[in-house]
Amino acid sequence: MIPNHAAPVAALGPLPLGERIDALDALRGIALLGIALMNVESFTSSMLDAGTGIDPRQAGPDRFADGFVYIFVQGKFWTLFALLFGMGFATMSERARAAGADFAPVYLRRSCGLLAIGLAHSLLLWSGDILFCYALASFALLGLRNAPRGALWPIGGLLHLTIVATLLTATAEIAVAGNAGGGAGDTAAENALRSAEAAAYAHGSYAEAVALRWRYFLEQNLSTLWVYVPMALGMFAIGAWFVRSGAIVDPARHHRLYAGLRWGAGLLGLAITLGGLAIDSEPVLVGGRLSAADMLSATMELAAAPLMSLAYLAWLVRTLQRGARWPLLFAPAGRMALTLYLMQSLAGTLVFYGYGLGLWGQVSRAPQVLGACVLFVLQLAFAQAWFARFRYGPMEWLWRWFTYARRPALRRAAVPTSP
């Protein structure tokens, strides 16, 4: 059984430290490392080109690092975070029922707070934000609060399959049309945006970078919400099922499910990802250069990501069931995942952007990945030191304050010493 100290509470409020599920914090911490490995490329190159397969111009350690991230990390960890978000939603909902509290107002404040944080992150810090997408999906998730437990898996799967089917239809249309999808106007607009990124991020001031983030948000981020919001909502629904079914608290009673996720979903996801790479190892999803092979390869990677995310969850659960303690070393980072996620963006932009160290475009793939690992180790040390004195991470504390409309205690109570 996964360690669990959860018990009914008298009133709805921030979850006390003694009632957290350690395995979920560990999984959040591991996912945070994956997010760092995935996002580092986007700090030092055009956002249009990040995550587009394995660059054939690379060799040696750079090619290995690029391939490892694309196959095992790209797209897998933001979906894993979405799964965990759904678990948190279901936990809040069940606690509200136990307390006889009105869940909707608290949850809506929580979602509005996340929306504000996501907007600020995307517009003021870094364009690759995922929090805004999570927040939009979280509003829709409230409508699933009273959905039958057995409907949550089908809802999650259907949402994901609908996006995949839509992209496959677009792939077929491009193949039938026999063109490169898009035109000269698209190519010119994309090249202009790349040039603007290089000017603002590599050499520009903070104000110039912020101006470009606004432009990117309006021209790019909003146009992809139709893909990422339904995908996030689907993972939310599946995560809620794990809590409502008891599968995350008592996995021994669901051993067949976890075995199926470890071997079935995991291997299928890996096979689909590798199949996409065999079709096109560097899918470029920008209009002027888009081909049917690009589209199919990227769609296969997207289709595989939730399968591998679920497998990662199942493997971690299995590791803990067997008595391993090393995953729990990641738990402090998972307890302040929001704070550390924002810190990763701050560190990435200060290292690579012109208003920081100005290394934009100058660091190859292997050092990028190594640097992301070093940053995470430092973050983990920071989290351990922080929780020696405080109950919540700084951003988590502010978010809880806004959510529950009362200030939670931040400092740990002093332990009295013997005279």
Short mmCIF file of C-alpha atoms in Angstrom, two decimals:
data_model
loop_
_atom_site.label_atom_id
_atom_site.label_comp_id
_atom_site.label_asym_id
_atom_site.label_seq_id
_atom_site.Cartn_x
_atom_site.Cartn_y
_atom_site.Cartn_z
CA MET A 1 0.00 0.00 0.00
CA ILE A 2 1.25 3.49 -0.79
CA PRO A 3 1.84 5.54 2.37
CA ASN A 4 -1.34 7.46 3.13
CA HIS A 5 -2.30 9.40 6.20
CA ALA A 6 -5.46 10.95 4.75
CA ALA A 7 -8.45 11.25 7.06
CA PRO A 8 -11.69 13.26 7.04
CA VAL A 9 -11.25 16.84 8.17
CA ALA A 10 -13.67 19.05 10.00
CA ALA A 11 -13.60 21.94 7.56
CA LEU A 12 -12.37 22.55 4.06
CA GLY A 13 -8.93 24.13 4.06
CA PRO A 14 -5.32 23.54 3.04
CA LEU A 15 -4.30 19.91 3.45
CA PRO A 16 -2.23 19.42 6.62
CA LEU A 17 1.24 18.01 6.14
CA GLY A 18 0.39 14.78 7.92
CA GLU A 19 -2.40 14.01 5.48
CA ARG A 20 -0.39 14.13 2.25
CA ILE A 21 0.23 11.04 0.12
CA ASP A 22 4.00 10.82 -0.08
CA ALA A 23 4.00 8.90 -3.36
CA LEU A 24 2.15 11.68 -5.15
CA ASP A 25 4.67 14.26 -3.94
CA ALA A 26 7.47 11.98 -5.14
CA LEU A 27 5.81 11.65 -8.53
CA ARG A 28 5.40 15.42 -8.79
CA GLY A 29 9.07 15.85 -8.01
CA ILE A 30 10.09 13.36 -10.68
CA ALA A 31 7.72 15.03 -13.14
CA LEU A 32 9.31 18.37 -12.31
CA LEU A 33 12.70 16.98 -13.37
CA GLY A 34 11.11 15.83 -16.62
CA ILE A 35 9.66 19.30 -17.18
CA ALA A 36 13.12 20.83 -16.74
CA LEU A 37 14.62 18.39 -19.25
CA MET A 38 11.85 19.12 -21.73
CA ASN A 39 11.77 22.90 -21.40
CA VAL A 40 15.47 23.71 -21.42
CA GLU A 41 15.63 23.54 -25.22
CA SER A 42 12.94 26.23 -25.46
CA PHE A 43 15.01 28.67 -23.41
CA THR A 44 17.82 28.79 -25.95
CA SER A 45 16.12 28.45 -29.34
CA SER A 46 12.98 29.52 -31.16
CA MET A 47 9.78 28.33 -29.51
CA LEU A 48 8.60 27.33 -32.98
CA ASP A 49 11.38 24.76 -33.32
CA ALA A 50 11.55 23.30 -29.81
CA GLY A 51 10.47 19.70 -29.36
CA THR A 52 10.47 18.94 -33.08
CA GLY A 53 12.16 15.56 -33.09
CA ILE A 54 15.86 14.74 -33.23
CA ASP A 55 18.06 17.22 -35.05
CA PRO A 56 20.03 15.19 -37.67
CA ARG A 57 22.86 17.74 -37.60
CA GLN A 58 23.79 16.66 -34.10
CA ALA A 59 26.23 13.87 -33.26
CA GLY A 60 27.64 12.07 -30.23
CA PRO A 61 26.39 13.16 -26.80
CA ASP A 62 24.22 15.93 -28.25
CA ARG A 63 22.34 13.50 -30.49
CA PHE A 64 21.95 10.99 -27.65
CA ALA A 65 20.61 13.68 -25.30
CA ASP A 66 18.22 14.99 -27.95
CA GLY A 67 16.95 11.49 -28.71
CA PHE A 68 16.52 10.54 -25.07
CA VAL A 69 14.50 13.66 -24.30
CA TYR A 70 12.30 13.31 -27.37
CA ILE A 71 11.55 9.61 -26.82
CA PHE A 72 11.21 9.42 -23.04
CA VAL A 73 10.47 12.97 -21.88
CA GLN A 74 8.89 15.17 -24.57
CA GLY A 75 5.15 15.47 -23.91
CA LYS A 76 5.19 12.80 -21.21
CA PHE A 77 5.60 14.95 -18.14
CA TRP A 78 3.13 17.78 -18.71
CA THR A 79 0.52 15.05 -19.18
CA LEU A 80 1.79 13.38 -16.00
CA PHE A 81 1.32 16.67 -14.15
CA ALA A 82 -2.20 16.83 -15.59
CA LEU A 83 -2.88 13.35 -14.21
CA LEU A 84 -1.71 14.51 -10.79
CA PHE A 85 -3.84 17.65 -11.05
CA GLY A 86 -6.90 15.45 -11.53
CA MET A 87 -5.95 13.50 -8.43
CA GLY A 88 -5.70 16.73 -6.46
CA PHE A 89 -9.11 17.82 -7.73
CA ALA A 90 -10.73 14.56 -6.66
CA THR A 91 -9.04 14.73 -3.26
CA MET A 92 -10.37 18.25 -2.68
CA SER A 93 -13.83 17.17 -3.78
CA GLU A 94 -13.92 14.16 -1.46
CA ARG A 95 -12.67 16.23 1.46
CA ALA A 96 -15.38 18.80 0.79
CA ARG A 97 -18.04 16.10 0.85
CA ALA A 98 -16.65 14.72 4.12
CA ALA A 99 -16.67 18.21 5.64
CA GLY A 100 -20.11 19.10 4.30
CA ALA A 101 -18.59 22.18 2.66
CA ASP A 102 -19.55 23.88 -0.60
CA PHE A 103 -16.78 22.81 -2.95
CA ALA A 104 -17.52 24.94 -6.03
CA PRO A 105 -16.62 28.44 -4.72
CA VAL A 106 -13.32 27.25 -3.27
CA TYR A 107 -12.42 25.32 -6.39
CA LEU A 108 -13.33 28.21 -8.69
CA ARG A 109 -11.10 30.55 -6.67
CA ARG A 110 -8.32 27.98 -6.96
CA SER A 111 -8.77 27.82 -10.73
CA CYS A 112 -8.88 31.61 -11.05
CA GLY A 113 -5.68 31.85 -9.04
CA LEU A 114 -3.99 29.34 -11.32
CA LEU A 115 -5.25 31.24 -14.38
CA ALA A 116 -3.70 34.46 -13.06
CA ILE A 117 -0.41 32.72 -12.28
CA GLY A 118 -0.35 31.13 -15.73
CA LEU A 119 -1.02 34.41 -17.50
CA ALA A 120 1.67 36.20 -15.50
CA HIS A 121 4.14 33.40 -16.18
CA SER A 122 3.41 33.32 -19.90
CA LEU A 123 3.45 37.07 -20.46
CA LEU A 124 6.08 38.23 -18.00
CA LEU A 125 8.50 35.32 -17.67
CA TRP A 126 8.40 32.67 -20.42
CA SER A 127 6.17 31.84 -23.39
CA GLY A 128 6.17 28.07 -22.87
CA ASP A 129 3.71 28.16 -19.96
CA ILE A 130 1.32 25.21 -19.38
CA LEU A 131 -0.48 26.60 -16.30
CA PHE A 132 -2.87 28.73 -18.36
CA CYS A 133 -3.95 25.61 -20.22
CA TYR A 134 -4.41 23.68 -16.96
CA ALA A 135 -6.51 26.50 -15.54
CA LEU A 136 -8.87 26.56 -18.52
CA ALA A 137 -9.27 22.80 -18.36
CA SER A 138 -9.86 22.98 -14.61
CA PHE A 139 -13.03 25.04 -15.11
CA ALA A 140 -14.43 22.29 -17.33
CA LEU A 141 -13.33 19.66 -14.81
CA LEU A 142 -15.80 21.02 -12.27
CA GLY A 143 -18.57 19.72 -14.51
CA LEU A 144 -17.24 16.19 -14.04
CA ARG A 145 -17.41 16.34 -10.26
CA ASN A 146 -20.57 14.26 -10.10
CA ALA A 147 -19.85 12.08 -13.13
CA PRO A 148 -20.11 8.34 -12.43
CA ARG A 149 -16.73 6.95 -11.46
CA GLY A 150 -16.84 4.43 -14.28
CA ALA A 151 -17.31 7.21 -16.83
CA LEU A 152 -14.06 9.02 -16.03
CA TRP A 153 -11.75 6.69 -17.96
CA PRO A 154 -13.96 6.73 -21.10
CA ILE A 155 -14.25 10.52 -20.91
CA GLY A 156 -10.48 10.92 -20.62
CA GLY A 157 -9.78 8.47 -23.41
CA LEU A 158 -12.40 9.93 -25.73
CA LEU A 159 -11.07 13.46 -25.34
CA HIS A 160 -7.57 12.34 -26.21
CA LEU A 161 -8.66 10.14 -29.11
CA THR A 162 -10.75 12.99 -30.53
CA ILE A 163 -7.67 15.20 -30.75
CA VAL A 164 -5.62 12.39 -32.28
CA ALA A 165 -8.36 11.64 -34.82
CA THR A 166 -8.60 15.31 -35.76
CA LEU A 167 -4.86 15.51 -36.35
CA LEU A 168 -4.88 12.28 -38.38
CA THR A 169 -7.65 13.72 -40.52
CA ALA A 170 -5.53 16.81 -41.12
CA THR A 171 -2.62 14.52 -42.02
CA ALA A 172 -4.74 12.74 -44.60
CA GLU A 173 -5.90 16.03 -46.09
CA ILE A 174 -2.30 17.21 -46.49
CA ALA A 175 -1.34 13.90 -48.11
CA VAL A 176 -4.27 14.00 -50.54
CA ALA A 177 -3.61 17.63 -51.42
CA GLY A 178 -0.02 16.69 -52.18
CA ASN A 179 1.42 19.96 -50.92
CA ALA A 180 3.53 21.13 -48.03
CA GLY A 181 0.59 22.50 -46.08
CA GLY A 182 0.65 26.26 -45.83
CA GLY A 183 2.08 28.79 -48.16
CA ALA A 184 4.59 31.50 -48.66
CA GLY A 185 2.65 33.79 -46.35
CA ASP A 186 2.90 31.26 -43.53
CA THR A 187 6.62 30.80 -44.08
CA ALA A 188 7.25 34.54 -44.12
CA ALA A 189 5.27 35.05 -40.91
CA GLU A 190 7.12 32.23 -39.15
CA ASN A 191 10.52 33.49 -40.27
CA ALA A 192 9.61 36.96 -39.08
CA LEU A 193 8.65 35.56 -35.67
CA ARG A 194 11.93 33.62 -35.45
CA SER A 195 13.87 36.78 -36.24
CA ALA A 196 11.91 38.67 -33.62
CA GLU A 197 12.69 35.95 -31.05
CA ALA A 198 16.40 36.11 -31.79
CA ALA A 199 16.40 39.90 -31.51
CA ALA A 200 14.34 40.07 -28.31
CA TYR A 201 15.66 37.04 -26.46
CA ALA A 202 19.30 36.91 -27.53
CA HIS A 203 20.03 40.63 -27.43
CA GLY A 204 16.96 42.53 -26.24
CA SER A 205 16.02 44.12 -22.96
CA TYR A 206 13.49 42.65 -20.54
CA ALA A 207 10.83 45.05 -21.86
CA GLU A 208 11.47 43.88 -25.44
CA ALA A 209 11.22 40.24 -24.34
CA VAL A 210 7.91 40.91 -22.60
CA ALA A 211 6.53 42.61 -25.71
CA LEU A 212 7.39 39.55 -27.78
CA ARG A 213 5.80 37.24 -25.19
CA TRP A 214 2.53 39.12 -25.61
CA ARG A 215 2.81 38.69 -29.37
CA TYR A 216 3.62 34.99 -29.07
CA PHE A 217 0.73 34.44 -26.67
CA LEU A 218 -1.76 35.99 -29.09
CA GLU A 219 -0.35 34.47 -32.28
CA GLN A 220 0.75 31.02 -31.10
CA ASN A 221 -0.36 30.00 -27.63
CA LEU A 222 -4.05 30.74 -28.11
CA SER A 223 -4.09 28.86 -31.41
CA THR A 224 -2.98 25.59 -29.77
CA LEU A 225 -5.46 25.57 -26.89
CA TRP A 226 -7.87 23.40 -28.89
CA VAL A 227 -5.29 20.60 -28.65
CA TYR A 228 -3.87 20.99 -25.16
CA VAL A 229 -6.96 21.92 -23.13
CA PRO A 230 -8.93 18.76 -24.09
CA MET A 231 -5.81 16.64 -23.56
CA ALA A 232 -5.30 18.14 -20.11
CA LEU A 233 -8.97 17.68 -19.24
CA GLY A 234 -8.78 14.04 -20.32
CA MET A 235 -5.81 13.40 -18.04
CA PHE A 236 -7.60 15.31 -15.25
CA ALA A 237 -10.54 12.91 -15.57
CA ILE A 238 -8.33 9.84 -15.44
CA GLY A 239 -6.46 11.22 -12.44
CA ALA A 240 -9.77 11.80 -10.65
CA TRP A 241 -10.65 8.15 -11.28
CA PHE A 242 -7.45 7.00 -9.56
CA VAL A 243 -8.52 8.79 -6.38
CA ARG A 244 -12.23 7.97 -6.45
CA SER A 245 -11.56 4.31 -7.14
CA GLY A 246 -8.92 4.02 -4.43
CA ALA A 247 -6.37 2.80 -6.95
CA ILE A 248 -3.73 5.34 -5.93
CA VAL A 249 -4.15 4.71 -2.19
CA ASP A 250 -4.35 0.92 -2.32
CA PRO A 251 -2.69 -0.22 -5.56
CA ALA A 252 -2.45 -3.83 -4.34
CA ARG A 253 -6.18 -4.19 -4.99
CA HIS A 254 -5.65 -2.97 -8.57
CA HIS A 255 -2.57 -5.00 -9.46
CA ARG A 256 -3.96 -6.00 -12.87
CA LEU A 257 -4.54 -2.36 -13.80
CA TYR A 258 -1.00 -1.37 -12.84
CA ALA A 259 0.52 -4.36 -14.61
CA GLY A 260 -1.41 -3.41 -17.73
CA LEU A 261 -0.19 0.16 -17.52
CA ARG A 262 3.43 -0.85 -16.93
CA TRP A 263 3.69 -3.30 -19.78
CA GLY A 264 0.72 -2.67 -22.07
CA ALA A 265 0.42 1.12 -22.08
CA GLY A 266 4.15 1.67 -21.63
CA LEU A 267 5.34 -0.57 -24.43
CA LEU A 268 2.55 0.53 -26.75
CA GLY A 269 3.42 4.17 -26.15
CA LEU A 270 7.10 3.52 -26.75
CA ALA A 271 6.34 1.60 -29.96
CA ILE A 272 4.13 4.41 -31.28
CA THR A 273 6.82 6.99 -30.48
CA LEU A 274 9.52 4.96 -32.23
CA GLY A 275 7.18 4.39 -35.17
CA GLY A 276 6.71 8.12 -35.51
CA LEU A 277 10.47 8.63 -35.49
CA ALA A 278 10.84 6.02 -38.22
CA ILE A 279 8.42 8.01 -40.37
CA ASP A 280 10.09 11.35 -39.70
CA SER A 281 12.82 11.83 -37.12
CA GLU A 282 12.47 15.62 -37.18
CA PRO A 283 8.81 16.56 -37.55
CA VAL A 284 8.54 20.31 -38.09
CA LEU A 285 5.07 21.59 -37.23
CA VAL A 286 5.08 25.03 -38.80
CA GLY A 287 2.76 25.91 -41.61
CA GLY A 288 5.11 26.77 -44.42
CA ARG A 289 7.18 23.59 -44.02
CA LEU A 290 4.50 21.16 -42.84
CA SER A 291 4.25 17.83 -44.69
CA ALA A 292 2.08 14.76 -44.16
CA ALA A 293 5.10 12.91 -42.70
CA ASP A 294 5.71 15.77 -40.25
CA MET A 295 2.10 15.74 -39.18
CA LEU A 296 1.84 11.97 -38.80
CA SER A 297 5.07 11.66 -36.82
CA ALA A 298 4.14 14.48 -34.42
CA THR A 299 0.62 13.08 -34.03
CA MET A 300 2.03 9.69 -33.10
CA GLU A 301 4.28 11.29 -30.48
CA LEU A 302 1.29 13.15 -29.05
CA ALA A 303 -0.83 9.98 -29.06
CA ALA A 304 1.86 8.05 -27.20
CA ALA A 305 2.56 10.61 -24.47
CA PRO A 306 -0.37 9.82 -22.12
CA LEU A 307 0.27 6.09 -22.45
CA MET A 308 3.86 6.50 -21.32
CA SER A 309 2.81 8.93 -18.57
CA LEU A 310 0.47 6.30 -17.15
CA ALA A 311 3.24 3.73 -17.39
CA TYR A 312 5.61 6.01 -15.46
CA LEU A 313 2.98 6.32 -12.73
CA ALA A 314 2.56 2.55 -12.59
CA TRP A 315 6.30 1.88 -12.46
CA LEU A 316 6.75 4.34 -9.59
CA VAL A 317 3.90 2.73 -7.68
CA ARG A 318 5.48 -0.68 -8.24
CA THR A 319 8.86 0.59 -7.05
CA LEU A 320 7.33 1.90 -3.83
CA GLN A 321 5.36 -1.30 -3.30
CA ARG A 322 8.62 -3.21 -3.35
CA GLY A 323 9.94 -1.07 -0.52
CA ALA A 324 12.29 1.24 -2.41
CA ARG A 325 12.74 4.58 -0.71
CA TRP A 326 14.71 6.52 -3.33
CA PRO A 327 11.60 7.96 -5.07
CA LEU A 328 10.68 9.68 -1.80
CA LEU A 329 13.84 11.77 -2.11
CA PHE A 330 11.95 13.70 -4.81
CA ALA A 331 8.98 14.43 -2.51
CA PRO A 332 10.21 17.82 -1.17
CA ALA A 333 10.39 19.13 -4.76
CA GLY A 334 6.92 17.76 -5.43
CA ARG A 335 5.51 19.59 -2.42
CA MET A 336 6.54 22.92 -3.93
CA ALA A 337 6.22 22.00 -7.63
CA LEU A 338 4.54 25.28 -8.59
CA THR A 339 7.28 27.38 -7.00
CA LEU A 340 10.06 25.32 -8.56
CA TYR A 341 8.38 25.29 -11.99
CA LEU A 342 8.36 29.08 -11.99
CA MET A 343 11.93 29.13 -10.70
CA GLN A 344 13.00 26.96 -13.64
CA SER A 345 11.60 29.55 -16.03
CA LEU A 346 13.29 32.36 -14.14
CA ALA A 347 16.64 30.55 -14.13
CA GLY A 348 16.34 29.54 -17.80
CA THR A 349 15.60 33.03 -19.02
CA LEU A 350 18.30 34.62 -16.85
CA VAL A 351 20.91 32.18 -18.16
CA PHE A 352 20.01 32.31 -21.84
CA TYR A 353 18.29 35.64 -22.54
CA GLY A 354 20.02 38.88 -23.39
CA TYR A 355 18.95 40.61 -20.19
CA GLY A 356 20.73 37.80 -18.29
CA LEU A 357 23.90 35.94 -19.25
CA GLY A 358 22.99 36.09 -22.94
CA LEU A 359 23.73 32.45 -23.89
CA TRP A 360 20.73 32.16 -26.21
CA GLY A 361 21.60 29.83 -29.10
CA GLN A 362 25.11 29.12 -27.83
CA VAL A 363 24.66 25.94 -25.75
CA SER A 364 24.38 22.53 -27.44
CA ARG A 365 21.95 19.79 -26.45
CA ALA A 366 24.03 17.66 -24.06
CA PRO A 367 25.12 20.63 -21.89
CA GLN A 368 21.50 21.81 -21.89
CA VAL A 369 20.34 18.50 -20.43
CA LEU A 370 23.21 18.38 -17.95
CA GLY A 371 22.45 21.94 -16.85
CA ALA A 372 18.79 21.08 -16.33
CA CYS A 373 19.81 18.16 -14.09
CA VAL A 374 22.17 20.38 -12.07
CA LEU A 375 19.43 22.98 -11.65
CA PHE A 376 17.02 20.35 -10.41
CA VAL A 377 19.53 19.05 -7.85
CA LEU A 378 19.92 22.58 -6.55
CA GLN A 379 16.15 22.99 -6.44
CA LEU A 380 15.78 19.77 -4.51
CA ALA A 381 18.35 20.96 -1.96
CA PHE A 382 16.50 24.28 -1.72
CA ALA A 383 13.19 22.49 -1.14
CA GLN A 384 14.64 20.33 1.63
CA ALA A 385 16.10 23.38 3.37
CA TRP A 386 12.88 25.35 2.92
CA PHE A 387 10.65 22.69 4.46
CA ALA A 388 12.88 22.47 7.50
CA ARG A 389 11.33 25.84 8.48
CA PHE A 390 8.16 26.26 6.46
CA ARG A 391 5.00 24.28 5.80
CA TYR A 392 4.42 25.24 2.15
CA GLY A 393 6.39 26.54 -0.77
CA PRO A 394 6.07 30.32 -1.23
CA MET A 395 3.83 30.19 -4.33
CA GLU A 396 1.83 27.30 -2.88
CA TRP A 397 1.26 29.35 0.24
CA LEU A 398 0.01 32.35 -1.74
CA TRP A 399 -2.20 30.12 -3.90
CA ARG A 400 -3.73 28.50 -0.81
CA TRP A 401 -4.31 31.91 0.76
CA PHE A 402 -6.23 33.02 -2.32
CA THR A 403 -8.10 29.71 -2.63
CA TYR A 404 -9.38 29.47 0.92
CA ALA A 405 -9.66 33.23 1.54
CA ARG A 406 -7.65 32.94 4.74
CA ARG A 407 -3.95 32.96 5.38
CA PRO A 408 -2.53 29.55 6.23
CA ALA A 409 0.31 29.29 8.72
CA LEU A 410 3.59 29.35 6.81
CA ARG A 411 6.23 28.74 9.45
CA ARG A 412 6.50 25.45 11.25
CA ALA A 413 5.77 25.56 14.94
CA ALA A 414 8.92 25.77 17.01
CA VAL A 415 9.77 22.55 18.84
CA PRO A 416 10.17 23.30 22.57
CA THR A 417 13.54 22.33 24.00
CA SER A 418 14.05 20.70 27.35
CA PRO A 419 15.39 22.97 30.07
#
